[in-house]
XYZ file of C-alpha atoms in Angstrom:
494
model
C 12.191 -23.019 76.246
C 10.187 -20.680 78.911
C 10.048 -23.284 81.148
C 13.596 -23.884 80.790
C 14.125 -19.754 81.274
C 12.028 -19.902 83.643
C 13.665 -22.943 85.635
C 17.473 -21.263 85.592
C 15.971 -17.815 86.888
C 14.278 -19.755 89.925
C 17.662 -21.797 90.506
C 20.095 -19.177 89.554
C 21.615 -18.925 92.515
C 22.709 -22.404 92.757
C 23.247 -22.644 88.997
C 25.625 -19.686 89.123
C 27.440 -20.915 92.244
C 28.060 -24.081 90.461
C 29.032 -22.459 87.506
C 31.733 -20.329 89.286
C 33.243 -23.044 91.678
C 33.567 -25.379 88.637
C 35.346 -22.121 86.650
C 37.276 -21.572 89.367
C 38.507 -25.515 89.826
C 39.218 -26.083 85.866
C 41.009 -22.918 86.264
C 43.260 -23.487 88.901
C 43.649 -26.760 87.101
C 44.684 -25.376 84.202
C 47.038 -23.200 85.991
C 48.632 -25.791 88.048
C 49.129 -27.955 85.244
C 53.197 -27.506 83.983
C 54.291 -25.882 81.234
C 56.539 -28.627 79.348
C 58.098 -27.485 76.059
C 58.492 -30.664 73.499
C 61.212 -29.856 70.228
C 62.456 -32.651 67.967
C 65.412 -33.252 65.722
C 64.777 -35.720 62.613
C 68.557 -37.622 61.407
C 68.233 -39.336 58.125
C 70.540 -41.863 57.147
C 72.285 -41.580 54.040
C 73.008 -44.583 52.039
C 75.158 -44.380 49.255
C 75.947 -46.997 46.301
C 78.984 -48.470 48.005
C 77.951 -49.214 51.149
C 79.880 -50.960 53.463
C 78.825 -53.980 55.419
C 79.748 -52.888 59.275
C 78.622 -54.373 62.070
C 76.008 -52.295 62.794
C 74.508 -51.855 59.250
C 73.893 -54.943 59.108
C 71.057 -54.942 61.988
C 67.713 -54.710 61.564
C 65.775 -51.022 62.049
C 64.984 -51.787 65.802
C 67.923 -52.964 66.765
C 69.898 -50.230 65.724
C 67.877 -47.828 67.010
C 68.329 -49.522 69.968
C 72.038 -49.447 69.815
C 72.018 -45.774 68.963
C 69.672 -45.392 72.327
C 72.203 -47.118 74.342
C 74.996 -45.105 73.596
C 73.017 -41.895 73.827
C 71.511 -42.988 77.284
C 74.692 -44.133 78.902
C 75.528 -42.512 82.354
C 78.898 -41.227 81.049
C 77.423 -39.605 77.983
C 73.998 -37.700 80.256
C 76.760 -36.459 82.238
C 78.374 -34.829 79.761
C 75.225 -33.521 78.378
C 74.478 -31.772 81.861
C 77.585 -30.232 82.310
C 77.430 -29.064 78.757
C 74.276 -26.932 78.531
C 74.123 -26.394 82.845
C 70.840 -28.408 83.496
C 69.764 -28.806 87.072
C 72.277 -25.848 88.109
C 70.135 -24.818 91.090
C 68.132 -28.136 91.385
C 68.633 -29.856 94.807
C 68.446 -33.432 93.026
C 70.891 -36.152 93.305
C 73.107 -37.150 90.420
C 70.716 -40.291 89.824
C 67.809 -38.490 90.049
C 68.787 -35.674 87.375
C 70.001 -38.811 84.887
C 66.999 -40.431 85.451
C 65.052 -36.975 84.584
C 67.206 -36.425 81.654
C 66.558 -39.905 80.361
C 62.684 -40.160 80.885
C 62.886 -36.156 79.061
C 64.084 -37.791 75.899
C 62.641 -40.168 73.132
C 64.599 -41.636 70.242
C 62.041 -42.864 67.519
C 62.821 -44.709 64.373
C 61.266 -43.881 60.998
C 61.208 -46.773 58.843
C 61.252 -46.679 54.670
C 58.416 -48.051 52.561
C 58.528 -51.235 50.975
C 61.227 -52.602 53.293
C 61.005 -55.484 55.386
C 61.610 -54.998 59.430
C 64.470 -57.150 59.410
C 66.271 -55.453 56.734
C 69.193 -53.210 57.580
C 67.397 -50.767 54.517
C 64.438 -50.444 56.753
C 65.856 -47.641 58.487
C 65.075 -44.192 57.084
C 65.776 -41.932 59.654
C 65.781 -40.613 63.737
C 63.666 -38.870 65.218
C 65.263 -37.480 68.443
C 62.738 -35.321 70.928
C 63.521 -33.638 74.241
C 61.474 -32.376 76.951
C 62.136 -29.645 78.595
C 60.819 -25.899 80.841
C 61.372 -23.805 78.200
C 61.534 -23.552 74.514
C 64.685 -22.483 74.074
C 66.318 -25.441 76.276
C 64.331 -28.400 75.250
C 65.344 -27.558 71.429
C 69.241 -26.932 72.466
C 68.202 -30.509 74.213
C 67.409 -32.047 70.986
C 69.895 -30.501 68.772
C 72.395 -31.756 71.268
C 71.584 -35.652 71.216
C 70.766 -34.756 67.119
C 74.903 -33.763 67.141
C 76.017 -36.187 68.853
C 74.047 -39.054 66.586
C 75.694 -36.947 63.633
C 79.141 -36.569 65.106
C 80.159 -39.305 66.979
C 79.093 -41.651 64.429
C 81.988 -41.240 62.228
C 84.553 -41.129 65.041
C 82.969 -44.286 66.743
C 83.205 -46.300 63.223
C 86.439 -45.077 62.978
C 87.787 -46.132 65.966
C 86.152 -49.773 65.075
C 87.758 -50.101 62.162
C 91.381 -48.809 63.280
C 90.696 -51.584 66.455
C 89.994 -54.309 63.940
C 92.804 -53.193 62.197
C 95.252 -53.411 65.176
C 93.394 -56.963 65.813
C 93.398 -58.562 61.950
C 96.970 -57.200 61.896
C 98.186 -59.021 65.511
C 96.333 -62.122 64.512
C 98.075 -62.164 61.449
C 101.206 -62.036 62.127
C 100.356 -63.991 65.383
C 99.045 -67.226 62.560
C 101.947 -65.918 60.255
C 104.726 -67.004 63.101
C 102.655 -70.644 63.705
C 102.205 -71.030 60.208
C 106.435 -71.124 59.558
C 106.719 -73.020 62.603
C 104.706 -75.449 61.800
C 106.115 -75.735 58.264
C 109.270 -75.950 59.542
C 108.009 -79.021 61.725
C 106.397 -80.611 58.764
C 109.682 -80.310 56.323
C 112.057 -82.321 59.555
C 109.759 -84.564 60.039
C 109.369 -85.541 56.448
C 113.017 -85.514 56.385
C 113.712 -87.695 58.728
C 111.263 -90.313 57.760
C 111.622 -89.805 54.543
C 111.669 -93.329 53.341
C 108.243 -94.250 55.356
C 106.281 -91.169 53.548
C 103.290 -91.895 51.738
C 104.654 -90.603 48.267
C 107.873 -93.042 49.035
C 106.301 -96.144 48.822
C 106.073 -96.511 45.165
C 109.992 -95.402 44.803
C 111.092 -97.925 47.540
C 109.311 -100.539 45.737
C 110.899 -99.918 42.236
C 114.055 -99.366 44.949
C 113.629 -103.392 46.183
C 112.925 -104.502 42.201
C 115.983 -103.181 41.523
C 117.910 -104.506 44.433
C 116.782 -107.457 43.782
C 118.172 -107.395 40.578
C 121.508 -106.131 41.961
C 121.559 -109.074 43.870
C 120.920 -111.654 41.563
C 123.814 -109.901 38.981
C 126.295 -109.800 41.900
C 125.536 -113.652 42.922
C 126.164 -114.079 39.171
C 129.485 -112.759 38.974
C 130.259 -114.232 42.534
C 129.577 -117.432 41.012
C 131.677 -116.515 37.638
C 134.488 -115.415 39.847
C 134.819 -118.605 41.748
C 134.186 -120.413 38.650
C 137.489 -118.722 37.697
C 139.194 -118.788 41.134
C 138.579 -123.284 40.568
C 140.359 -123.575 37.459
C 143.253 -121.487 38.692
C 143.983 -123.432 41.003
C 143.155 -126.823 38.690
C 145.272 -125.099 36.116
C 148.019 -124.575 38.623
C 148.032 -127.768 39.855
C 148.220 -128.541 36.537
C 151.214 -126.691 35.468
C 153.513 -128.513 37.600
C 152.699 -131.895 35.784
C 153.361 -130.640 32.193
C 155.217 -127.736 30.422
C 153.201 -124.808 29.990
C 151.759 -123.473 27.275
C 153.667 -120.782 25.030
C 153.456 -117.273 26.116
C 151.774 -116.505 22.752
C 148.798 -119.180 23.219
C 148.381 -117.580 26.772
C 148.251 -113.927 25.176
C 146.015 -115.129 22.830
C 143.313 -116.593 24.911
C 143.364 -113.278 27.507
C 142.558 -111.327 23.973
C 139.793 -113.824 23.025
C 138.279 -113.597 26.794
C 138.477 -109.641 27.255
C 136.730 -109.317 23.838
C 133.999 -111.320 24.994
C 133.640 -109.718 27.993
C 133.008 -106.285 26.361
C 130.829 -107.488 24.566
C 128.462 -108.568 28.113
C 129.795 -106.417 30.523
C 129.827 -102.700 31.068
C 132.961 -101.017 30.632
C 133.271 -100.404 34.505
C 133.074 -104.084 35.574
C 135.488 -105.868 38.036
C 135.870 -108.813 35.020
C 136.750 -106.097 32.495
C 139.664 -104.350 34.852
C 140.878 -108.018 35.942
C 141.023 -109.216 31.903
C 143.130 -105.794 30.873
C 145.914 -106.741 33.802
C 146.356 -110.149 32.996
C 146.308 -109.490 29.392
C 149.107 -105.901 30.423
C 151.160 -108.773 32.624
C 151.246 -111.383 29.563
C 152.394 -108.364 27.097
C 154.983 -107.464 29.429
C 156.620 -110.801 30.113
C 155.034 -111.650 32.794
C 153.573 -115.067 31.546
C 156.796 -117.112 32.064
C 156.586 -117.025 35.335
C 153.522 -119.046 35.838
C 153.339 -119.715 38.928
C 153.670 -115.966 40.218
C 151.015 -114.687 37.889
C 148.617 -117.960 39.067
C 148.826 -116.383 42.571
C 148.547 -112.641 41.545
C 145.367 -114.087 39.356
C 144.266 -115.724 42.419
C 144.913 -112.635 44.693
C 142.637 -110.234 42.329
C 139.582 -113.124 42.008
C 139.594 -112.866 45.799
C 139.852 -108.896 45.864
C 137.132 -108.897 43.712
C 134.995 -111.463 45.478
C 135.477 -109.557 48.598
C 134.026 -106.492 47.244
C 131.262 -108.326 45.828
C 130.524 -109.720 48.961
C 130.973 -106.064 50.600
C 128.054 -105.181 47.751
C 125.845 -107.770 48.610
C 125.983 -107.071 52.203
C 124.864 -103.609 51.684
C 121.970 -104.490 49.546
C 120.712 -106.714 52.447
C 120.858 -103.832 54.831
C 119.375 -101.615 52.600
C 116.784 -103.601 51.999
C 115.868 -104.519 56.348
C 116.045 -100.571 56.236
C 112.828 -100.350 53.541
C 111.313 -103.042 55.577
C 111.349 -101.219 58.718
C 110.495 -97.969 56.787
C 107.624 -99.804 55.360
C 106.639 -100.946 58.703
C 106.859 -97.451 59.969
C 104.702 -95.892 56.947
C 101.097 -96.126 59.119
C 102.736 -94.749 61.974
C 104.453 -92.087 59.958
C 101.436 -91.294 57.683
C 99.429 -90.570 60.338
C 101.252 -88.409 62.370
C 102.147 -86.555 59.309
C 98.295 -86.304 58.461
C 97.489 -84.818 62.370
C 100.789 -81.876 61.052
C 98.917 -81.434 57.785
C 95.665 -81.085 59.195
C 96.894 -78.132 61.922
C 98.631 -76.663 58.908
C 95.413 -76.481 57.002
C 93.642 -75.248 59.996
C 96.660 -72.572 60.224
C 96.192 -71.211 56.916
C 92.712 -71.530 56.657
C 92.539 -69.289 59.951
C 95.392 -67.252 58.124
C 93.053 -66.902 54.881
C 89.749 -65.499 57.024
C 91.750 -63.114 58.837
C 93.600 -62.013 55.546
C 90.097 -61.537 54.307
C 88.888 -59.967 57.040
C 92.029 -57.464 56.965
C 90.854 -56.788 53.493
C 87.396 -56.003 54.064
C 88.316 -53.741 57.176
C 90.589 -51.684 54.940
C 88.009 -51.305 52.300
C 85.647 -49.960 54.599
C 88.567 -47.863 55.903
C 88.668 -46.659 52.111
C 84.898 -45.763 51.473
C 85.134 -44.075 55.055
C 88.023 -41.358 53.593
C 86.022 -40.962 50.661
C 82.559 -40.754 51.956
C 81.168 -43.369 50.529
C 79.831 -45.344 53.567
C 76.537 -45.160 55.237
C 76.145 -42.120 57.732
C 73.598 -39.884 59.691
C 72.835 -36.291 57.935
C 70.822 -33.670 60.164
C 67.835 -33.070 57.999
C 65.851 -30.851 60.665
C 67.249 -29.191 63.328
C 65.044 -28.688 66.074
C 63.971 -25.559 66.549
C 61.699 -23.860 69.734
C 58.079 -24.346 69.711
C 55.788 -22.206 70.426
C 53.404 -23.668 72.660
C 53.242 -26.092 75.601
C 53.215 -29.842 74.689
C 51.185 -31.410 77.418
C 48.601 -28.455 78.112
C 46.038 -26.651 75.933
C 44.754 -23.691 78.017
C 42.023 -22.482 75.711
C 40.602 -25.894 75.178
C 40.630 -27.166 78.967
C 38.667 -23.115 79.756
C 35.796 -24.219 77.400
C 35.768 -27.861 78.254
C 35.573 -26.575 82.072
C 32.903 -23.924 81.438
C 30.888 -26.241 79.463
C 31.100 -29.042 82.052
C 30.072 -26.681 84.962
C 27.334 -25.121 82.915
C 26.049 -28.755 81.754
C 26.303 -29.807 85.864
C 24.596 -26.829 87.076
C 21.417 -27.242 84.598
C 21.425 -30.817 85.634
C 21.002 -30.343 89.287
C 18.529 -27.359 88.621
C 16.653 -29.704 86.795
C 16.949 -32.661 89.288
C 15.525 -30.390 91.866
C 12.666 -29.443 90.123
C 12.022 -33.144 89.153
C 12.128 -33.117 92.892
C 9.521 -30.564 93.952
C 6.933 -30.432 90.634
C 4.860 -27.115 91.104
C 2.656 -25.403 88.255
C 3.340 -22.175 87.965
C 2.025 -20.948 84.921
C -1.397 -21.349 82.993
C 0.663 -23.192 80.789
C 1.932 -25.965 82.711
C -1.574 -26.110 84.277
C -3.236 -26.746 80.869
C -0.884 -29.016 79.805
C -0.871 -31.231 82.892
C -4.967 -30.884 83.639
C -5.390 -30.808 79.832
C -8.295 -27.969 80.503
C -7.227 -24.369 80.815
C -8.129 -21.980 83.211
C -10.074 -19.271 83.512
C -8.465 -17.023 84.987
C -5.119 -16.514 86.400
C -3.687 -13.877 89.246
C -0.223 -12.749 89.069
C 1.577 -13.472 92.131
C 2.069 -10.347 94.421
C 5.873 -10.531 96.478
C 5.459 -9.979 100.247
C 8.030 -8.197 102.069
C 9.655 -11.363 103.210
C 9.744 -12.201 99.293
C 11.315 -8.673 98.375
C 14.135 -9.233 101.202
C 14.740 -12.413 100.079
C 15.150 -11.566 96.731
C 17.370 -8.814 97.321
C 19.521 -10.994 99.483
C 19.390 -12.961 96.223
C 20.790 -10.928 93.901
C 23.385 -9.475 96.380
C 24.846 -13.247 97.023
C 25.062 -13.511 92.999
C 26.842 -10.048 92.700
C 29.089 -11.069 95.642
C 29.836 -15.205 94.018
C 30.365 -13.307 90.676
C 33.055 -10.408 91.661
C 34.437 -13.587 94.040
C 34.593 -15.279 91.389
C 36.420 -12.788 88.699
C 38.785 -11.702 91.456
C 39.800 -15.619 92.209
C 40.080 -16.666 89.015
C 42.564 -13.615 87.797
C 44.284 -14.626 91.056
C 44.635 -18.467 89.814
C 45.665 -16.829 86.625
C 48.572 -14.578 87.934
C 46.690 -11.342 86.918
C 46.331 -9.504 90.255
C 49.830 -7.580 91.202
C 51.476 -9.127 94.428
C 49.497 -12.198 94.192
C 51.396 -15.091 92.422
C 49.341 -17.679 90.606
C 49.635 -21.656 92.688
C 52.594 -23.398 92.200
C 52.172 -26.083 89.955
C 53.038 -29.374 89.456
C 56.863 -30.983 90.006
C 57.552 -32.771 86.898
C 60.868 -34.472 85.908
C 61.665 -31.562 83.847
C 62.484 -29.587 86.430
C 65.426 -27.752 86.452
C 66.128 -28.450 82.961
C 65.916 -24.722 82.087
């Protein structure tokens, strides 16, 4: 330790003028370094039980905090922020340059909950808004600002979401609504006008041709019945000029006997019944003595009827070419009317999502007016701090004091590494390992006592140099600002 003492008192002039110069630089640095003022809001977001499902809650942590970044940052909204608490009033900057200071001033951190996976839309637990800024006062009206705007906005932006689904769900609606009658209407003409070569038809038109068929074969029947008929008129005509005709009695008789047994076979409605009853009226009234007169009236009704049989039979045929060509028709038909269906069931399927949707959009419209959806709640506003953010004063004084003492001992000691003397019996002993005998102070000359008063003048001069520079650096002398210090993109931000 003496030979330590000992060492600094030989090299204090050089230890003290490193001392001071390093003072002075860490002083000036710490001077020159800005004063930036740091003040944070925290947002939580409030979930309730009924949550709704909008398009942003259902995001991940990140990427909402993300979104929430985005609108914050956009040019439109900065501006808005500048003109509303007068940032960069006096600042020279260009418009870009004071968004692009406002934006790198501000940091939007999310805080996510415990337990939750990342990818969860539950992850989020709250926002963490800071702002940069000169002064305390601003870079906490800073925060609070962006803090409001999270808080405020958010309601009126969801809002306006859902009442511009609405307005959509509601357009597209009624815009599906309109195709969805039209193409209704197209699917009931078409049906109508093929209605015999529809897919649910074919079973109908095929009872339809068994029973046409059937038609056919009773009217061939009664064709063949009335012609039967129609023969032995005329035989019994022909007849009736040979030989005397039978008593009108007999004649009455035998139209009794023959309309009996025709209600017994026939229906009540049939041509055979009707002609029976006006031979058998004619007969009653007289009519049967002139025999050749009712033979031709008899004759005249067979071929009435005959004709309308025929008429009958003719219209069964062309019913029955029309189900043929229907039938051919029903491949065409069904699948054209399949292609209608299928739009119609894309129709109302669209119809049924956007219905849905509508639904869903209204609900959340619902929980909104009752407060019952997720939104932001200010938990901390953020108030002025108290001290710089980016400079500790007292600790960078010590830490430059203690790195100019530590330099100045080192290069005291280098130098006497570089020119080893022994000066003392001491050092003697311990490098000869003998001690001597005797030992004669050393007596100063008057060179010595000039130099060493030069000495200690330069040390008094370095040292009130010193004090007098470094309350200079430190704005402590009267006239005398302290160095300007460092531009930083907070300036002009209050």
């Amino acid at each position: 330790m003496q030979d330590l003492i000992s060492m600094v008192w030989r090299r204090l002039p050089l230890v003290l003028t490193i001392l001071v110069l390093g003072v002075l630089i860490s002083f000036y640095l710490i001077t020159s370094s800005p004063r930036v003022y740091e003040a944070s809001a925290v947002i939580q977001l409030d979930m309730p039980a009924a949550i709704d499902q909008g398009s942003d809650s259902s995001l991940p942590a990140s990427r909402r905090v993300q979104l929430i970044e985005q609108r914050l940052m956009a040019r439109a909204n900065l501006r808005e922020v500048i003109e509303r608490l007068g940032l960069f009033a006096d600042s020279p900057l260009s418009e870009t340059e004071k968004l692009g200071a406002l934006r790198s001033s501000t940091r939007i951190e999310s805080i996510t909950a415990p337990g939750v996976s990342v990818d969860s839309r539950m992850s989020l637990a709250a926002i963490v808004i800071t702002a940069q800024a000169e002064t305390p006062a601003m870079a906490a009206a800073l925060a609070n600002d962006f803090a409001n705007s999270v808080v405020n906005r958010d309601r009126e932006n969801r809002q306006l979401r859902i009442l511009e689904s609405q307005e959509y769900l509601r357009n597209e609606e009624a815009r599906l609504n309109e195709q969805l009658s039209v193409q209704e209407r197209k699917v009931v003409e078409f049906s109508a006008r093929n209605e015999d070569s529809l897919p649910t038809s074919q079973e109908f038109l095929q009872t339809e041709l068994a029973q046409l068929t059937e038609m056919e074969t009773t009217l061939d029947r009664d064709v063949m019945t009335l012609q039967r008929e129609r023969l032995s008129l005329e035989a019994g005509g022909t007849a009736s000029e040979a030989r005397p005709s039978a008593s009108l009695v007999q004649q009455i008789r035998s139209a009794e006997i023959e309309l009996a047994q025709a209600r017994r076979t026939l229906s009540p409605n049939h041509p055979e019944i009707k002609r029976l009853e006006e031979i058998l009226d004619r007969l009653n009234s007289g009519g049967g003595s002139g025999g050749s007169d009712v033979i031709r009236r008899q004759a005249e009704l067979i071929d009435a009827q005959l004709a309308k049989l025929n008429e009958q039979k003719a219209g069964i045929a062309a019913r029955r070419v029309e189900i043929d060509r229907a039938r051919a028709r029903a491949p065409e038909v069904t699948r054209e009317l399949e292609a209608m269906n299928r739009q119609q069931r894309r129709l109302q399927d669209r119809y049924n999502e956007i219905s849905r949707q509508l639904a869903q959009v209204e609900t959340q419209q619902m929980l909104m007016e009752n407060d019952q959806t997720e939104r932001f709640v200010l938990l901390e506003r953020a108030l002025p701090p108290e001290y710089p953010a980016m400079s500790n004063r007292k600790k960078s004084a010590v830490m430059g004091v203690g790195g100019s003492m530590a330099l100045a001992l080192t290069v005291a000691f280098v130098l006497e590494l570089l020119n080893p003397v022994l000066r003392r019996s001491d050092q003697f002993a311990r490098a000869t390992g003998t001690r001597p005998v005797i030992s004669l102070p050393y007596r100063l000359s008057s060179a010595d006592l000039r130099a060493r008063r030069l000495r200690n003048i330069y040390m008094v001069a370095l040292l009130v140099l010193g004090a007098l520079v470094a309350l200079w650096l430190i704005g402590k002398i009267p006239g005398l600002p302290s160095p300007g210090v460092v531009s930083m993109p907070t300036d002009g931000m209050g």
